[in-house]
Coordinates of C-alpha atoms in Angstrom, one line a residue:
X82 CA 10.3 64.3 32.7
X83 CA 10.2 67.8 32.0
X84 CA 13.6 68.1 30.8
X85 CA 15.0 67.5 27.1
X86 CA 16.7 64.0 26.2
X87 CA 20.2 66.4 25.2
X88 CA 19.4 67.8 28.8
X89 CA 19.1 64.6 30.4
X90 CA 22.0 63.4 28.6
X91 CA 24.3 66.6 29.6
X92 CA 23.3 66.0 33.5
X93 CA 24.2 62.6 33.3
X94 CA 27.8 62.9 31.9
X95 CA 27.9 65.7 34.5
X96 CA 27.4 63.5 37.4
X97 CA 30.3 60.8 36.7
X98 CA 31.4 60.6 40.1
X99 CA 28.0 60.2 41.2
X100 CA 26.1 56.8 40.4
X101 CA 22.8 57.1 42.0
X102 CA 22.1 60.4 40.2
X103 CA 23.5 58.9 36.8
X104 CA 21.0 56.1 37.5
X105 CA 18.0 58.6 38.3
X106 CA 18.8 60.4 34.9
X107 CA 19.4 57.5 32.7
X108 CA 15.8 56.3 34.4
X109 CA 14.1 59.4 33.3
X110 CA 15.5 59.2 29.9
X111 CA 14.4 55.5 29.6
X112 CA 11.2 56.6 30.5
X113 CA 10.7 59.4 28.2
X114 CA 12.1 57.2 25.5
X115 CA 9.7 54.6 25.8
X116 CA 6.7 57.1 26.7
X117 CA 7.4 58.4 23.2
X118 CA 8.6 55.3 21.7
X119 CA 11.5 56.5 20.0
X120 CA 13.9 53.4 18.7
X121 CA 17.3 55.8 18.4
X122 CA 16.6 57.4 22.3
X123 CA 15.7 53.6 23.3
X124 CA 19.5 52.9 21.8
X125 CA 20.7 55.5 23.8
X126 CA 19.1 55.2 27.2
X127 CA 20.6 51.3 26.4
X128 CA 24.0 53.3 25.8
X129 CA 23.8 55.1 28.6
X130 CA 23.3 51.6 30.6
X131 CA 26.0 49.4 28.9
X132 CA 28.3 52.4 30.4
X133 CA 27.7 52.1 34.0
X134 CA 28.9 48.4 33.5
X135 CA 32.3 49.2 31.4
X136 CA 34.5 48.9 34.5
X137 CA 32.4 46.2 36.4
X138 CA 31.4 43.4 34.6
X139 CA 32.1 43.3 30.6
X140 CA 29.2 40.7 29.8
X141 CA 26.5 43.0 31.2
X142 CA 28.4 46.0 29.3
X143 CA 27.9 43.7 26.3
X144 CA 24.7 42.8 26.8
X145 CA 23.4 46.7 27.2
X146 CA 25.5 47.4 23.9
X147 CA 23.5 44.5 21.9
X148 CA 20.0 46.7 23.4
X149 CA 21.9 49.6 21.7
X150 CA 22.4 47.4 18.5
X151 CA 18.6 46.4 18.1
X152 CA 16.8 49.7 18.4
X153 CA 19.8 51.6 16.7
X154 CA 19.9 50.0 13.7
X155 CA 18.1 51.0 10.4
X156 CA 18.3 54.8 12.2
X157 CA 20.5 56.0 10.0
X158 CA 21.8 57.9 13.0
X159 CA 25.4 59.3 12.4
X160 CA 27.1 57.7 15.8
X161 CA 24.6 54.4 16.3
X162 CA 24.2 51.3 15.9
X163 CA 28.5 51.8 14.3
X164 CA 30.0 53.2 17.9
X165 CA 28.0 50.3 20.1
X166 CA 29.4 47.7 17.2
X167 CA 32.7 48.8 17.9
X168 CA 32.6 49.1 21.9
X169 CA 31.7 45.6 21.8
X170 CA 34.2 43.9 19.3
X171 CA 36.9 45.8 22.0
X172 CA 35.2 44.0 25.2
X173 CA 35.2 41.1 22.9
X174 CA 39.0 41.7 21.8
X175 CA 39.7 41.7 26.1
X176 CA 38.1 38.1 26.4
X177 CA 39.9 37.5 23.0
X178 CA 37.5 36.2 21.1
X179 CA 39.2 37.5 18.2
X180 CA 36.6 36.2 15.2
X181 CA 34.1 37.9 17.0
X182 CA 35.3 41.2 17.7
X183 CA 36.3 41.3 13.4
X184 CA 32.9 40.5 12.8
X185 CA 31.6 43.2 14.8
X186 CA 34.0 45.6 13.2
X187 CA 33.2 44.4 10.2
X188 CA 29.6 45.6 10.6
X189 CA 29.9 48.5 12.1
X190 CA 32.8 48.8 9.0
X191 CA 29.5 48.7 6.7
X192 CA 26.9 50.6 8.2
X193 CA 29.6 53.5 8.8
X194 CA 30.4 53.7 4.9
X195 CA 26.5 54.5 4.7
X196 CA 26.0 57.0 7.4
X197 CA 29.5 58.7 8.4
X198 CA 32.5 58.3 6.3
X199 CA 34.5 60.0 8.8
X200 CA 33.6 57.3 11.3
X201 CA 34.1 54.6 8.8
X202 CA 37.9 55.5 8.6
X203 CA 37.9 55.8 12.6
X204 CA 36.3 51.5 12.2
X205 CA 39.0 50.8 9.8
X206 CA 41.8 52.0 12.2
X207 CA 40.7 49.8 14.6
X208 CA 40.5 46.9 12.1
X209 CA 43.8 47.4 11.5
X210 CA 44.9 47.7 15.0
X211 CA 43.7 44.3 15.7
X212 CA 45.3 42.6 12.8
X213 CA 48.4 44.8 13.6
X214 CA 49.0 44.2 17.7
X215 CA 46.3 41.4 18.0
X216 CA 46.5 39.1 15.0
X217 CA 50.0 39.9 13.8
X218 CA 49.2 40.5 10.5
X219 CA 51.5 43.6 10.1
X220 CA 51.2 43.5 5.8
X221 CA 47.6 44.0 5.8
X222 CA 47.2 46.1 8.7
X223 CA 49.6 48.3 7.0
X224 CA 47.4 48.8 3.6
X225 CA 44.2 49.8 5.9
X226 CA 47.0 52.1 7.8
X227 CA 47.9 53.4 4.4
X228 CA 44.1 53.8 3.1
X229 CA 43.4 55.8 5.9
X230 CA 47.1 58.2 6.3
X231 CA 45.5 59.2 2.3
X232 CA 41.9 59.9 3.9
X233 CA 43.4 62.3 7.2
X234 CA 45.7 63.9 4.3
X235 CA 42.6 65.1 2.2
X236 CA 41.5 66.9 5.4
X237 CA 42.2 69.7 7.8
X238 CA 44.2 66.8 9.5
X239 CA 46.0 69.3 12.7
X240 CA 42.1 70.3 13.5
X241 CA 40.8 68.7 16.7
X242 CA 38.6 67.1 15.0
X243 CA 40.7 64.9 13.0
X244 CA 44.6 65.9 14.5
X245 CA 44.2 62.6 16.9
X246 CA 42.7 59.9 14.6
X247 CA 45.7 60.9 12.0
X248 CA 48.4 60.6 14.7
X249 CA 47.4 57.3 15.5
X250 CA 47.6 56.3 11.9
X251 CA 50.9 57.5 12.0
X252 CA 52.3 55.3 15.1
X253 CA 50.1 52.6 13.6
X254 CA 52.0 52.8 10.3
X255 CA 55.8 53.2 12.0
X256 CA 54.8 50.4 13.9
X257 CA 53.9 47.7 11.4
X258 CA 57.0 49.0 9.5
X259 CA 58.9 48.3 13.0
X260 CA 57.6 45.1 13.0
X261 CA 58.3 44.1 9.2
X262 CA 61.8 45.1 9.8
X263 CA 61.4 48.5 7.7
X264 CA 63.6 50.7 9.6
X265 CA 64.1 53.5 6.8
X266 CA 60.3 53.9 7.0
X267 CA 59.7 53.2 10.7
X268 CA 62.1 56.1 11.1
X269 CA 60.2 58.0 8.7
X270 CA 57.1 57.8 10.3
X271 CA 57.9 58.0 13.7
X272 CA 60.0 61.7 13.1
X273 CA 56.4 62.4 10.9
X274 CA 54.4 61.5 14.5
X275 CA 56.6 63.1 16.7
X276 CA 56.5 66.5 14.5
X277 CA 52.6 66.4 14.5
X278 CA 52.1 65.6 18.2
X279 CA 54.0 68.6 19.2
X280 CA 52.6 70.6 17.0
X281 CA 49.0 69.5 18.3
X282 CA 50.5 69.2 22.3
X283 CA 50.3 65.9 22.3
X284 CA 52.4 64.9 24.8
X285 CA 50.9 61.2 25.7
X286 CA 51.2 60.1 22.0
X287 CA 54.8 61.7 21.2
X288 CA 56.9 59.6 23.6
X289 CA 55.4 56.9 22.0
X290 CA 56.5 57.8 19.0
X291 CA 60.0 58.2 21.0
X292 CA 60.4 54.3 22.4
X293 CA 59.0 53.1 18.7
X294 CA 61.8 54.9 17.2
X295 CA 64.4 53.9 20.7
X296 CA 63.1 50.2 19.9
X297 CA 63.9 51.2 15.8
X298 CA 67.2 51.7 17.0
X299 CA 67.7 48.3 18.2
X300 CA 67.1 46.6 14.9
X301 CA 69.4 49.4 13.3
X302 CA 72.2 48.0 16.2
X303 CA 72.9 51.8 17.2
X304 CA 72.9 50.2 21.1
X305 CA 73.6 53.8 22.6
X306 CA 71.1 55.5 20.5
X307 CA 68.4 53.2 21.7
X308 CA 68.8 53.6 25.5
X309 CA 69.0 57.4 24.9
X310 CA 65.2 57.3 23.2
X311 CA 64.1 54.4 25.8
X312 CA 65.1 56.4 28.9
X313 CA 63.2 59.5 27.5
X314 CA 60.3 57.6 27.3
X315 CA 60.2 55.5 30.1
X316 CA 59.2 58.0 33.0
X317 CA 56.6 59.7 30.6
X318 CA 55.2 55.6 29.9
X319 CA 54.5 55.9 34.0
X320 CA 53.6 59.3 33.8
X321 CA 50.9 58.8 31.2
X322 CA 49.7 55.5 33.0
X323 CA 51.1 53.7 30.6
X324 CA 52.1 50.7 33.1
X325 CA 51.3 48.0 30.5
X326 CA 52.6 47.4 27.4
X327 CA 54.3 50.4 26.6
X328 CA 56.1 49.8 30.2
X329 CA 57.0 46.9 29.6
X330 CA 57.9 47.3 25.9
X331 CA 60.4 49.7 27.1
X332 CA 62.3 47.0 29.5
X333 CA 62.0 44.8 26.7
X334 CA 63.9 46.9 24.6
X335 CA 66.2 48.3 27.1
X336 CA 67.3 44.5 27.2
X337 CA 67.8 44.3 24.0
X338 CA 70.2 47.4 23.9
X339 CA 72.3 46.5 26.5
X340 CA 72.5 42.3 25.5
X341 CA 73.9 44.5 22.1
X342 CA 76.6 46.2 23.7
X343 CA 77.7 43.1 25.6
X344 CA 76.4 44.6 28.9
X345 CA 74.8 41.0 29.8
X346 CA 74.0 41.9 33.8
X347 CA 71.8 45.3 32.7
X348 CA 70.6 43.5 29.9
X349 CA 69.4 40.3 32.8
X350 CA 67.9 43.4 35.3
X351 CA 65.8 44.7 32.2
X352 CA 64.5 41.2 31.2
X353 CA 63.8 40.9 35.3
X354 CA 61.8 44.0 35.2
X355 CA 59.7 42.5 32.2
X356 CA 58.9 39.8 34.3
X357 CA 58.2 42.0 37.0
X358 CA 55.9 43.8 35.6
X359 CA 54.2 41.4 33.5
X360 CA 53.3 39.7 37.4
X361 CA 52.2 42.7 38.4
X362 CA 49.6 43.5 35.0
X363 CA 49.5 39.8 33.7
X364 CA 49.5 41.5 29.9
X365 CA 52.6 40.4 28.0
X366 CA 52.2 39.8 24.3
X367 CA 54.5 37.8 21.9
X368 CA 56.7 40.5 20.7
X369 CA 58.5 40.5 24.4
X370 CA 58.5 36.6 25.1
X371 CA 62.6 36.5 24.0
X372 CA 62.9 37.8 27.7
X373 CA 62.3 34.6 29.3
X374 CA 64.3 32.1 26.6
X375 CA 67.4 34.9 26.9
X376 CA 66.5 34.6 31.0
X377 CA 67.2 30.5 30.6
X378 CA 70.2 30.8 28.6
X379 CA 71.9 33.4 31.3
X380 CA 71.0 31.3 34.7
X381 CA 71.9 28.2 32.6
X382 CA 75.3 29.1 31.7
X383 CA 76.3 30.5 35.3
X384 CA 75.1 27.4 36.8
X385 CA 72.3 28.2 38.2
X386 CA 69.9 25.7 37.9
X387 CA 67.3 27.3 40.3
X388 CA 66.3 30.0 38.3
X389 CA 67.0 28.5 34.8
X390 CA 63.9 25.9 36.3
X391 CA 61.9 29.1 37.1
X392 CA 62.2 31.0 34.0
X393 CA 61.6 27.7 32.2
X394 CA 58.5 27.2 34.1
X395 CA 57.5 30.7 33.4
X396 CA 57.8 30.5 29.8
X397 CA 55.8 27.4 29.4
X398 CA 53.0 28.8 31.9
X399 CA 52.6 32.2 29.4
X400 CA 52.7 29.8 26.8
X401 CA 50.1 28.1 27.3
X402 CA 48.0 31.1 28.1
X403 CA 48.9 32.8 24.7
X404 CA 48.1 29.5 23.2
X405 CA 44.9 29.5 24.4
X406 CA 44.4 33.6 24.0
X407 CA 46.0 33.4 20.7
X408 CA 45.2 30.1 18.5
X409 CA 45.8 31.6 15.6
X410 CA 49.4 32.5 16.2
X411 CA 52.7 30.4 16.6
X412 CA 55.0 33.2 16.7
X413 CA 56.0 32.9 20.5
X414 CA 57.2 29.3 19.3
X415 CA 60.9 29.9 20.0
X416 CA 63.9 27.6 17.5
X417 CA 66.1 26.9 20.7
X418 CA 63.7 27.3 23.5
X419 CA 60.2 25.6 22.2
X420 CA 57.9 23.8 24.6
X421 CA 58.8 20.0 23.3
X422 CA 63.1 21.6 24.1
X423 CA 61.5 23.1 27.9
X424 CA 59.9 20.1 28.7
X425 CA 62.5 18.3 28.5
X426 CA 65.2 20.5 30.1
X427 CA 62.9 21.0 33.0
X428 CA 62.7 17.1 33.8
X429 CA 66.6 17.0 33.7
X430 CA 66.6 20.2 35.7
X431 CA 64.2 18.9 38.1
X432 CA 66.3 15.3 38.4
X433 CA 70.1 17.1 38.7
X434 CA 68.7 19.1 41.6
X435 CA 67.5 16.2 43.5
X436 CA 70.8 14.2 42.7
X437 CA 72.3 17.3 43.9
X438 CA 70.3 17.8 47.4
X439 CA 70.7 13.8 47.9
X440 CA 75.0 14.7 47.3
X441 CA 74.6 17.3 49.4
X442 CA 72.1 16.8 52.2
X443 CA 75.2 15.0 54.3
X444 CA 77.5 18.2 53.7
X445 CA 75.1 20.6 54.1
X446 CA 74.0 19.0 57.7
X447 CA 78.0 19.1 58.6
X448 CA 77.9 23.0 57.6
X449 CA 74.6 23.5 58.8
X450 CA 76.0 22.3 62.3
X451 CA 79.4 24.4 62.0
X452 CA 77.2 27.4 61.0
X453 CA 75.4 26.8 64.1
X454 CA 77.8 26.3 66.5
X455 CA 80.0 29.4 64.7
X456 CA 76.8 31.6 65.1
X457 CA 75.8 30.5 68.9
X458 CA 79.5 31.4 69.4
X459 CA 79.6 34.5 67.7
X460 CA 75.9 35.6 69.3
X461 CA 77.2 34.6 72.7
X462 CA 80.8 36.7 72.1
X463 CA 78.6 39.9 70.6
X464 CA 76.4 39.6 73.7
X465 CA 79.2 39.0 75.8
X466 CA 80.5 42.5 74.6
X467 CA 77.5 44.2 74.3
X468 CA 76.6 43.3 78.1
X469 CA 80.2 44.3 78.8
X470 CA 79.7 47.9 76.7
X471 CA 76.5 48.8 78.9
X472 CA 78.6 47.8 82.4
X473 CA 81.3 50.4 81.1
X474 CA 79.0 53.0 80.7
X475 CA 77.6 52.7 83.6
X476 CA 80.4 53.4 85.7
X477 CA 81.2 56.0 84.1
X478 CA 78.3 57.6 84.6
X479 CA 79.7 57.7 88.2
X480 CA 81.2 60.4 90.0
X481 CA 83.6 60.3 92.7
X482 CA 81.7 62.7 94.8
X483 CA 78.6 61.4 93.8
X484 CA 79.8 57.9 94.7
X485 CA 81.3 58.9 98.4
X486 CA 78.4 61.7 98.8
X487 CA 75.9 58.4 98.9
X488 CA 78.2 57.0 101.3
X489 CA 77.9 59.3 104.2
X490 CA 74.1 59.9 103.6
X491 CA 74.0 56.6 104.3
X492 CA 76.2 56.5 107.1
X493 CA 74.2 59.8 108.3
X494 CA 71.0 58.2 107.6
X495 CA 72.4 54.5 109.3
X496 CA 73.5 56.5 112.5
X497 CA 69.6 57.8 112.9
X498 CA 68.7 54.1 112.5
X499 CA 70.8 53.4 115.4
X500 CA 67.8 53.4 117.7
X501 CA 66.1 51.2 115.9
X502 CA 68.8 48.5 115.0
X503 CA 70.1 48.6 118.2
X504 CA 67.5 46.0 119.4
X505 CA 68.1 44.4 116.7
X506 CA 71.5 43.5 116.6
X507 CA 71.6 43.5 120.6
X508 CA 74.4 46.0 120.7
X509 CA 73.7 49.3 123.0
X510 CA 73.0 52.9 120.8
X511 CA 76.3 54.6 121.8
X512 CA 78.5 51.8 120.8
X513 CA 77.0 51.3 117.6
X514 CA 77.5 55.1 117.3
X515 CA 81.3 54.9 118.1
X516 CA 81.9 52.2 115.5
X517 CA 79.7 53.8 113.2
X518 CA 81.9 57.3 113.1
X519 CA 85.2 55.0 113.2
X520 CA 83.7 53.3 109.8
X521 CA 83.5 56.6 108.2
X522 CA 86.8 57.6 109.4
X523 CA 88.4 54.6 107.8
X524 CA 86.7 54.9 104.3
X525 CA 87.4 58.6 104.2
X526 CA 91.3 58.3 104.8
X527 CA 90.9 55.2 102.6
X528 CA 92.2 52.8 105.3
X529 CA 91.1 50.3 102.9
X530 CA 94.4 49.6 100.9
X531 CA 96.2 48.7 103.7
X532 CA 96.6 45.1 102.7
X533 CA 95.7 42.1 104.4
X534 CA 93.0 43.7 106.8
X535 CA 90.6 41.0 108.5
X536 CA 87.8 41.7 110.9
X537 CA 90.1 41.1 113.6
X538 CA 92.7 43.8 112.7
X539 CA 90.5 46.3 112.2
X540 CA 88.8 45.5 115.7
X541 CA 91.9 46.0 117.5
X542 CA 92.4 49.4 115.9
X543 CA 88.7 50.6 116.8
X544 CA 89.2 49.0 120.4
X545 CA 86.4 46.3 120.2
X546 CA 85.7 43.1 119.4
X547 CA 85.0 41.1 116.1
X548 CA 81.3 40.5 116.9
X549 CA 80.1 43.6 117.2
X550 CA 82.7 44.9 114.4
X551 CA 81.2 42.7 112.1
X552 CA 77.3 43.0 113.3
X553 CA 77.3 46.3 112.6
X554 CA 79.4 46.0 109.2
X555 CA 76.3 44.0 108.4
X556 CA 73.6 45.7 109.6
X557 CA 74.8 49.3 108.7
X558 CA 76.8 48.4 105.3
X559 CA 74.6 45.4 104.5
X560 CA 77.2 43.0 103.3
X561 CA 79.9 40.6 105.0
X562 CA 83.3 42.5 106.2
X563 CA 85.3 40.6 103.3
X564 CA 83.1 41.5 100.6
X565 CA 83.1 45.4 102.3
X566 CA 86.7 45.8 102.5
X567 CA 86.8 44.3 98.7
X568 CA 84.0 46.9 97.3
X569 CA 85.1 49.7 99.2
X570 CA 89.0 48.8 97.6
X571 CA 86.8 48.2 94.0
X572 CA 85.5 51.9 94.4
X573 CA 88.6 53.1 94.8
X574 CA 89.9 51.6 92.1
X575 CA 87.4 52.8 89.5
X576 CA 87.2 56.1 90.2
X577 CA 91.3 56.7 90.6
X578 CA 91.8 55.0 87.0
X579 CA 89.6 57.0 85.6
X580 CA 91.2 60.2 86.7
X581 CA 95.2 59.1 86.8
X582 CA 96.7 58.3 83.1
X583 CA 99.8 56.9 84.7
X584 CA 97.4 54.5 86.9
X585 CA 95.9 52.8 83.6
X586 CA 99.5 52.1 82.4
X587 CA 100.0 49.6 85.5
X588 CA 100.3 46.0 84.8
X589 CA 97.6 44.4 86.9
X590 CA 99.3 43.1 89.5
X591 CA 100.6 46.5 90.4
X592 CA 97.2 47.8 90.3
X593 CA 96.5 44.9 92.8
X594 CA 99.3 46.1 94.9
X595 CA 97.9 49.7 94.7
X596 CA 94.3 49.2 95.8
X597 CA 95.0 46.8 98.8
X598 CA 95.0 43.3 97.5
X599 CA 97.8 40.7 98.0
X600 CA 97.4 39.0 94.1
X601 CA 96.4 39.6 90.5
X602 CA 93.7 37.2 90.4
X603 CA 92.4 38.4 93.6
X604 CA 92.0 41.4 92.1
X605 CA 90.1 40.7 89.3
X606 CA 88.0 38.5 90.8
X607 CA 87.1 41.4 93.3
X608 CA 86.8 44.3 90.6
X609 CA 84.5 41.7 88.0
X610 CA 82.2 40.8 91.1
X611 CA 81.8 44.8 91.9
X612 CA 81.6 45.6 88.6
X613 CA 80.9 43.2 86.6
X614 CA 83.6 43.2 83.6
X615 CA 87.6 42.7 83.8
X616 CA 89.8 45.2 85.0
X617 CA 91.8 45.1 81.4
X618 CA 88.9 45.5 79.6
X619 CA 87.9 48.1 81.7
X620 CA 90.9 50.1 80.7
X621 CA 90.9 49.1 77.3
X622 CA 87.6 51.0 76.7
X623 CA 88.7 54.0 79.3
X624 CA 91.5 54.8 76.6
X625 CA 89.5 54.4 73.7
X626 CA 87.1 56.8 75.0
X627 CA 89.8 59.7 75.7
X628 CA 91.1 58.8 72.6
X629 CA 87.5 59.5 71.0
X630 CA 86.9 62.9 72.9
X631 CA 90.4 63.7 72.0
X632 CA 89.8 63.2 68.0

């Protein structure tokens, strides 16, 4: 309590990022205000209030600002009750409630000419703002535009004091020009604004002034001239935070441009980007509605009825929100395209596509039922050759000498099992050792690929009988004699094609007559059970992959 109001005032603006302290201080300053009752601290301990509510919740904001109004007024102060007026004819302008926010204007308009001329001409700019971009009432805005331009002129009009008021002037000015389809003048004013914002650095204003005069250029029909200004805007629109209007001003126009140089697809992506980004900000105003009536025309003449029902249900929908924002205006009211012209394409829209889905649904469950059975066919073939692929490379991943190097570990490892099996399999140790070291002998000197060997050939070579051959073969190789003779052949096969070039040139019987077998089907059969894909395609993808690590 201690502390000056200017003190109090300082230490909240210092503490913006900081609402509890900006609370204590505006407290204190209440306090002190009332302690002393003094009506123009009251207004701004009120101020002070209304602004912690800006961002939040615009009645409240509106509510503080009328506090502000009541114990400001009849001050004389320089800055209140005219900066509160005008604070709340703009919350009043975002609810638009356009007769309201005037009035307000209009009063801080008066008391303004009594206390601060300066900030009288700062009221009348916003006057003319809102008949400019709110009310479109571009003649008169431009006479209050004009009134002020003559009262910057008389001053020091580059000074930071007045250098950003005057600039605004100026776009305000090339803009209702723009919009009255003054293009000598628009031109005029924007090279004016862009010469005085660099001159004052300022950079935020100036590409404004760039996509006014890109959007001049339209109406002038100099296309290419227009989409070199737009472009040079654009990323400084984003940059500045401009994601709005000016964003969406610069699609608009970009449209435009290109629908002028007969580039009708960039002209349909610009219009889509309007839409776009009026979704994404829900601020369009009238001046960029063509985008949705050019939007029906494209998808209506390509046929596609989808879209042309989407954009028309768009149009109507921001329609009848500008109607209701806007009941002053019937500018958006489009010749070809007007709401009595929508409603009626829409319901004939609406009643060709269902003829169309009835004409179709029989078709479309025919080709629905092809696609179907195409796409279980063509998943089943890519899995086929995907499961096929992984097979491949996982032979080749096998060596040779790893492959037979198992072999006799497990026919090492099977002979110190002997003991144990032995009772097993009711055979004694030392003939299961015999047969054992006779097995190893055969699949070493590949005995194998003699053809037509049965369990009873091969137990007259090793001088025993077929039980006990094939016990053991079972017990010590774990599979039936048949399907060992076949794997060890399969083996064989695998690891020889790999290696031999001349090998993979075989026709497949021959390779059948190579590794032991007494047929071509035979073969494959053997080799797809070991292995699990086709011989062919196994040599298929063999030669494609030399052919890879060759290239």
């Amino acid at each position: 309590m201690k502390l000056s109001f200017d003190e109090l005032h300082k230490l909240y603006f210092d503490n913006e990022n900081n609402i509890k302290k900006q609370i204590l201080y505006r407290d204190v300053y209440m306090a002190k205000a009332y302690k002393e009752n003094n009506k123009i601290r009251k207004a701004r301990g009120n101020y002070l209030t209304a602004l912690l509510y800006y961002n939040s919740d615009t009645n409240k904001a509106i509510q503080y600002l009328d506090s502000v109004i009541k114990y400001s007024t009849g001050t004389n102060d320089r800055s209140f009750p005219v900066a509160a007026y005008c604070e709340k004819a703009d919350f009043l302008k975002i609810q638009f409630k356009f007769e309201e926010a005037m009035l307000n204007y209009k009063l801080a308009e008066k008391i303004a000419l009594q206390t601060n001329l300066n900030y009288y001409y700062v009221v009348r700019g916003y006057i003319a703002v809102t008949k400019s971009e709110d009310l479109g009432d571009h003649k008169e805005a431009l006479d209050i535009y004009k009134e002020c331009f003559r009262f910057y002129r008389s001053k020091n009009y580059r000074s930071k004091k007045y250098a950003n008021n005057f600039q605004y002037i100026i776009f305000g000015m090339a803009n209702s020009y723009r919009s009255l389809k003054n293009i000598d003048s628009t031109t005029y004013y924007n090279k004016l604004g862009l010469r005085e914002t660099k001159l004052t650095n300022n950079m935020a204003l100036h590409y404004s002034f760039v996509l006014n005069e890109g959007a001049n250029q339209v109406l002038k029909k100099n296309y290419n001239a227009a989409l070199d200004s737009i472009y040079k805007a654009l990323p400084k629109m984003k940059e500045y935070k401009y994601m709005g209007g000016n964003t969406l001003a610069c699609y608009f126009y970009l449209g435009k441009a290109y629908d002028g140089l007969g580039q009708k697809e960039n002209a349909v992506k610009n219009y889509l980007k309007v839409d776009s980004t009026y979704s994404k900000t829900k601020e369009i105003t009238t001046e960029f509605m063509d985008a949705y009536p050019y939007l029906i025309r494209y998808y209506k003449n390509i046929g596609d009825k989808e879209n042309q029902l989407k954009y028309i249900s768009k149009n109507m929908a921001i329609d009848s929100v500008l109607q209701k924002k806007y009941r002053n205006l019937n500018t958006f009211l489009r010749n070809e395209y007007d709401i009595p012209h929508l409603i009626s394409e829409k319901e004939n829209i609406i009643k060709s596509l269902k003829e169309d889905k009835v004409k179709s649904f029989w078709g479309n469950g025919i080709l629905i039922l092809g696609i179907i059975t195409v796409s279980t066919f063509g998943f089943y073939q890519f899995r086929h050759k995907k499961k096929y692929r992984s097979r491949f490379e996982k032979i080749m991943k096998e060596t040779a000498d790893k492959d037979f190097q198992e072999k006799e570990n497990e026919s090492t490892n099977n002979n110190k099992t002997a003991i144990s099996k032995s009772s097993d399999i009711g055979i004694s140790e030392e003939l299961i050792e015999q047969i054992l070291k006779k097995l190893n002998s055969f699949e070493k000197e590949n005995g194998f690929l003699k053809p037509n060997i049965t369990v009873q050939s091969l137990s007259n070579v090793f001088e025993t009988n077929t039980k006990y051959l094939s016990k053991i073969v079972n017990s010590y190789r774990n599979k039936f004699f048949i399907q060992y003779i076949n794997d060890l052949r399969i083996d064989y096969a695998l690891e020889n094609l790999k290696k031999d070039s001349k090998l993979r040139k075989y026709t497949i019987q021959a390779l059948a007559v190579e590794f032991g077998f007494n047929s071509a089907e035979s073969f494959s059969s053997a080799f797809y059970k070991k292995s699990g894909i086709k011989p062919a395609y196994f040599i298929k993808q063999l030669e494609d992959s030399i052919k890879n690590k060759q290239l």
